[in-house]
Amino acid sequence: MRLLLVEDEARMADAVAGGLAADGFTVDIAHDGQDGLWRASERVYDVIVLDIMLPKLSGYEVVKRLRAAKVWTPILMLTAKDGEYDQADALDLGADDYLTKPFSYVVLLAHLRALVRRAAPARPVVLSAGDLILDPATRRVQRGADDEISLTPREFAMLQYLLRRRGEVVSKSDILANVWDEFYEGDPNIVEVYVGYLRKKIDTPFDRRSIETVRGAGYRLRSDGG
Ligand code: CA
């Protein structure tokens, strides 16, 4: 069970992480909101514990941006009674649960276990184009039955989006809006770069061409898998 703890109070973070590790969680710690957002976008976690008052980016901003980027990892927010916001705000913004500080470790653990259980998914549908197969539940990508392909979370998200719209021309801006978050302000050519990465993994080794470039319009993932 992989857990991301976003908490700027180092002593508290270490104490909680130590307890969780002893209870079988693999814990990553981020000490500010920006780092937390980055980690939560780049790696797959089973659950995130997110403090509200954080340097650089508040917990509210983090949860808002993650949900806008379609990262649905269950989030438990740590709120303060005298804070500027209350628990209702946390839930409105897309958190799944909250705990008010100070809390006991035992209560935190109970909430986390319930959250992970609840999130045990309605299994999403396996997507495919020809022999190219992506299973959102296990996060596996395969060419045929035997060749498993290892993708980064971003590559995975891009392939998932292209597979959902297989056979259609998808513009770069569609891809940006759906695979990066809506606040992304970097170079839109990042899409080309990632299409290149994907081709190197899902096409080149198999001598296939599944992702077509449609000049001036965008990309199309062939329904037959190339
Ligand atoms: Ca804090």
Coordinates of C-alpha atoms and ligand atoms in Angstrom, one line a residue:
M1 CA 0.0 0.0 0.0
R2 CA 1.7 3.2 -1.2
L3 CA 0.9 6.4 0.7
L4 CA 1.9 10.0 0.1
L5 CA 2.1 12.2 3.2
V6 CA 2.2 15.9 2.5
E7 CA 3.0 17.6 5.8
D8 CA 5.4 20.4 6.5
E9 CA 5.9 19.8 10.2
A10 CA 8.8 17.5 10.0
R11 CA 8.5 15.9 13.4
M12 CA 4.9 15.1 13.0
A13 CA 5.5 13.8 9.5
D14 CA 8.3 11.5 10.7
A15 CA 6.2 10.2 13.6
V16 CA 3.2 9.4 11.4
A17 CA 5.3 7.9 8.6
G18 CA 7.1 5.7 11.1
G19 CA 3.8 4.4 12.4
L20 CA 2.4 3.8 9.0
A21 CA 5.5 2.0 7.8
A22 CA 5.2 -0.3 10.8
D23 CA 1.6 -0.9 9.8
G24 CA 2.6 -2.0 6.3
F25 CA 2.4 1.2 4.3
T26 CA 5.1 2.4 2.0
V27 CA 5.3 6.1 2.8
D28 CA 6.7 9.0 0.7
I29 CA 6.8 12.4 2.4
A30 CA 6.5 15.8 0.8
H31 CA 7.2 18.8 3.0
D32 CA 5.4 21.4 0.9
G33 CA 2.4 21.7 -1.4
Q34 CA 4.3 22.0 -4.7
D35 CA 6.4 18.9 -4.0
G36 CA 3.2 17.1 -2.9
L37 CA 1.4 18.0 -6.1
W38 CA 4.4 16.9 -8.2
R39 CA 4.7 13.5 -6.5
A40 CA 1.0 12.9 -6.6
S41 CA 1.0 13.6 -10.3
E42 CA 4.0 11.5 -11.2
R43 CA 3.5 8.4 -9.1
V44 CA 0.6 6.2 -8.4
Y45 CA -0.4 6.1 -4.7
D46 CA -3.2 4.2 -3.0
V47 CA -4.0 7.1 -0.7
I48 CA -2.8 10.6 0.1
V49 CA -2.7 12.3 3.5
L50 CA -2.7 16.1 2.8
D51 CA -2.2 18.8 5.4
I52 CA -4.1 22.1 4.6
M53 CA -1.6 24.7 5.8
L54 CA 1.5 24.1 3.7
P55 CA 4.3 26.2 2.3
K56 CA 4.3 27.1 -1.4
L57 CA 0.8 25.7 -2.2
S58 CA -2.0 25.0 0.2
G59 CA -3.6 21.6 0.6
Y60 CA -6.7 23.1 -0.9
E61 CA -4.9 24.1 -4.0
V62 CA -3.2 20.7 -4.2
V63 CA -6.5 18.8 -4.1
K64 CA -8.1 21.2 -6.6
R65 CA -5.3 20.8 -9.1
L66 CA -5.1 17.0 -8.7
R67 CA -8.8 16.6 -9.3
A68 CA -8.6 19.0 -12.3
A69 CA -5.9 16.8 -13.7
K70 CA -8.1 13.8 -13.2
V71 CA -6.0 12.2 -10.5
W72 CA -8.5 10.4 -8.4
T73 CA -6.3 9.0 -5.7
P74 CA -8.3 9.0 -2.4
I75 CA -7.3 12.0 -0.3
L76 CA -7.6 12.4 3.5
M77 CA -7.2 16.1 4.5
L78 CA -5.8 17.2 7.8
T79 CA -7.8 20.3 8.9
A80 CA -7.4 22.6 11.8
K81 CA -10.4 23.6 13.9
D82 CA -9.5 27.3 13.9
G83 CA -8.4 27.3 10.2
E84 CA -9.6 29.7 7.6
Y85 CA -11.6 26.9 6.0
D86 CA -13.7 24.1 7.4
Q87 CA -14.2 20.4 6.6
A88 CA -17.0 21.1 4.2
D89 CA -14.6 23.0 2.0
A90 CA -12.2 20.1 1.9
L91 CA -15.0 17.7 0.7
D92 CA -16.3 20.3 -1.8
L93 CA -12.9 20.6 -3.4
G94 CA -12.6 16.8 -3.9
A95 CA -11.1 15.4 -0.8
D96 CA -12.6 12.1 0.3
D97 CA -12.3 12.4 4.0
Y98 CA -10.8 14.7 6.7
L99 CA -9.5 14.6 10.2
T100 CA -9.2 17.5 12.5
K101 CA -5.9 18.2 14.1
P102 CA -4.9 17.0 16.7
F103 CA -5.9 13.5 16.0
S104 CA -4.8 10.2 17.4
Y105 CA -2.7 7.8 15.3
V106 CA -5.2 5.0 15.8
V107 CA -8.0 7.1 14.4
L108 CA -5.9 8.1 11.4
L109 CA -5.2 4.5 10.7
A110 CA -8.9 3.6 10.9
H111 CA -9.8 6.4 8.5
L112 CA -7.1 5.4 6.0
R113 CA -8.1 1.7 6.0
A114 CA -11.8 2.7 5.5
L115 CA -10.8 5.0 2.7
V116 CA -8.7 2.5 0.8
R117 CA -11.4 -0.1 1.2
R118 CA -14.0 2.2 -0.1
A119 CA -11.9 3.2 -3.0
A120 CA -11.4 -0.4 -4.1
P121 CA -12.7 0.3 -7.5
A122 CA -15.7 -0.4 -9.6
R123 CA -13.2 -2.0 -12.0
P124 CA -12.7 0.2 -15.0
V125 CA -13.0 -1.2 -18.5
V126 CA -9.9 -2.6 -20.2
L127 CA -9.1 -0.5 -23.3
S128 CA -7.6 -1.9 -26.5
A129 CA -6.7 -1.3 -30.1
G130 CA -5.8 -4.5 -31.9
D131 CA -3.3 -6.3 -29.7
L132 CA -2.4 -3.1 -27.8
I133 CA -4.1 -3.5 -24.4
L134 CA -4.3 -1.2 -21.4
D135 CA -5.9 -2.2 -18.1
P136 CA -6.7 0.8 -15.9
A137 CA -7.3 -1.3 -12.9
T138 CA -3.9 -3.0 -12.8
R139 CA -2.2 -0.2 -14.8
R140 CA -0.8 -2.8 -17.2
V141 CA 0.0 -2.2 -20.8
Q142 CA 0.6 -5.0 -23.2
R143 CA 1.2 -5.9 -26.9
G144 CA -0.5 -9.2 -27.2
A145 CA -0.6 -11.6 -24.4
D146 CA 3.1 -11.8 -23.6
D147 CA 4.8 -8.4 -24.0
E148 CA 4.2 -6.2 -21.1
I149 CA 5.2 -2.5 -21.6
S150 CA 6.4 -0.3 -18.8
L151 CA 5.1 3.3 -19.0
T152 CA 5.6 6.3 -16.7
P153 CA 2.3 7.6 -15.2
R154 CA 2.2 10.5 -17.7
E155 CA 2.8 8.1 -20.7
F156 CA 0.1 5.8 -19.3
A157 CA -2.4 8.7 -19.0
M158 CA -1.7 9.8 -22.5
L159 CA -2.1 6.3 -24.0
Q160 CA -5.3 5.9 -21.9
Y161 CA -6.7 9.1 -23.4
L162 CA -5.7 8.1 -27.0
L163 CA -7.2 4.7 -26.5
R164 CA -10.5 6.1 -25.3
R165 CA -10.7 8.1 -28.5
R166 CA -9.1 5.5 -30.8
G167 CA -9.8 6.1 -34.5
E168 CA -10.4 9.8 -33.9
V169 CA -8.1 12.7 -34.6
V170 CA -7.2 14.3 -31.3
S171 CA -5.7 17.7 -31.2
K172 CA -2.6 18.6 -29.2
S173 CA -4.7 21.0 -27.0
D174 CA -7.2 18.2 -26.3
I175 CA -4.3 16.0 -25.1
L176 CA -2.8 18.8 -23.1
A177 CA -6.1 19.6 -21.4
N178 CA -6.8 15.9 -20.6
V179 CA -3.4 14.5 -19.7
W180 CA -1.7 17.6 -18.2
D181 CA -3.7 19.7 -15.8
E182 CA -5.7 22.7 -16.9
F183 CA -3.2 25.0 -15.2
Y184 CA -0.3 23.8 -17.3
E185 CA 1.4 26.8 -18.7
G186 CA 4.6 25.2 -20.2
D187 CA 5.5 24.5 -23.8
P188 CA 2.6 22.7 -25.6
N189 CA 5.3 20.9 -27.6
I190 CA 5.6 18.6 -24.6
V191 CA 2.8 16.7 -26.3
E192 CA 5.0 15.9 -29.2
V193 CA 7.8 14.9 -26.9
Y194 CA 5.5 12.4 -25.1
V195 CA 4.1 11.0 -28.3
G196 CA 7.7 10.3 -29.2
Y197 CA 8.3 8.5 -25.9
L198 CA 5.1 6.5 -26.4
R199 CA 6.0 5.4 -29.9
K200 CA 9.4 4.2 -28.7
K201 CA 7.7 2.0 -26.2
I202 CA 4.5 0.8 -27.9
D203 CA 5.4 0.8 -31.6
T204 CA 9.1 0.8 -32.4
P205 CA 10.1 -2.5 -30.6
F206 CA 7.2 -4.2 -32.3
D207 CA 7.7 -2.6 -35.8
R208 CA 4.3 -1.0 -35.6
R209 CA 2.8 2.4 -36.2
S210 CA -0.2 2.9 -34.0
I211 CA 0.0 6.6 -33.4
E212 CA -0.4 8.5 -36.7
T213 CA 0.4 12.2 -37.0
V214 CA -2.4 14.1 -38.8
R215 CA -0.6 17.1 -40.2
G216 CA -2.0 20.4 -38.8
A217 CA -4.7 18.6 -36.8
G218 CA -3.1 16.3 -34.2
Y219 CA -2.8 12.6 -33.7
R220 CA -4.8 9.5 -34.2
L221 CA -4.5 6.1 -32.6
R222 CA -5.4 3.5 -35.1
S223 CA -8.2 1.2 -34.1
D224 CA -6.3 -1.8 -35.3
G225 CA -3.3 -1.0 -33.1
G226 CA -1.0 -0.2 -36.0
Ligands
CA1 CA 1.0 22.5 8.2

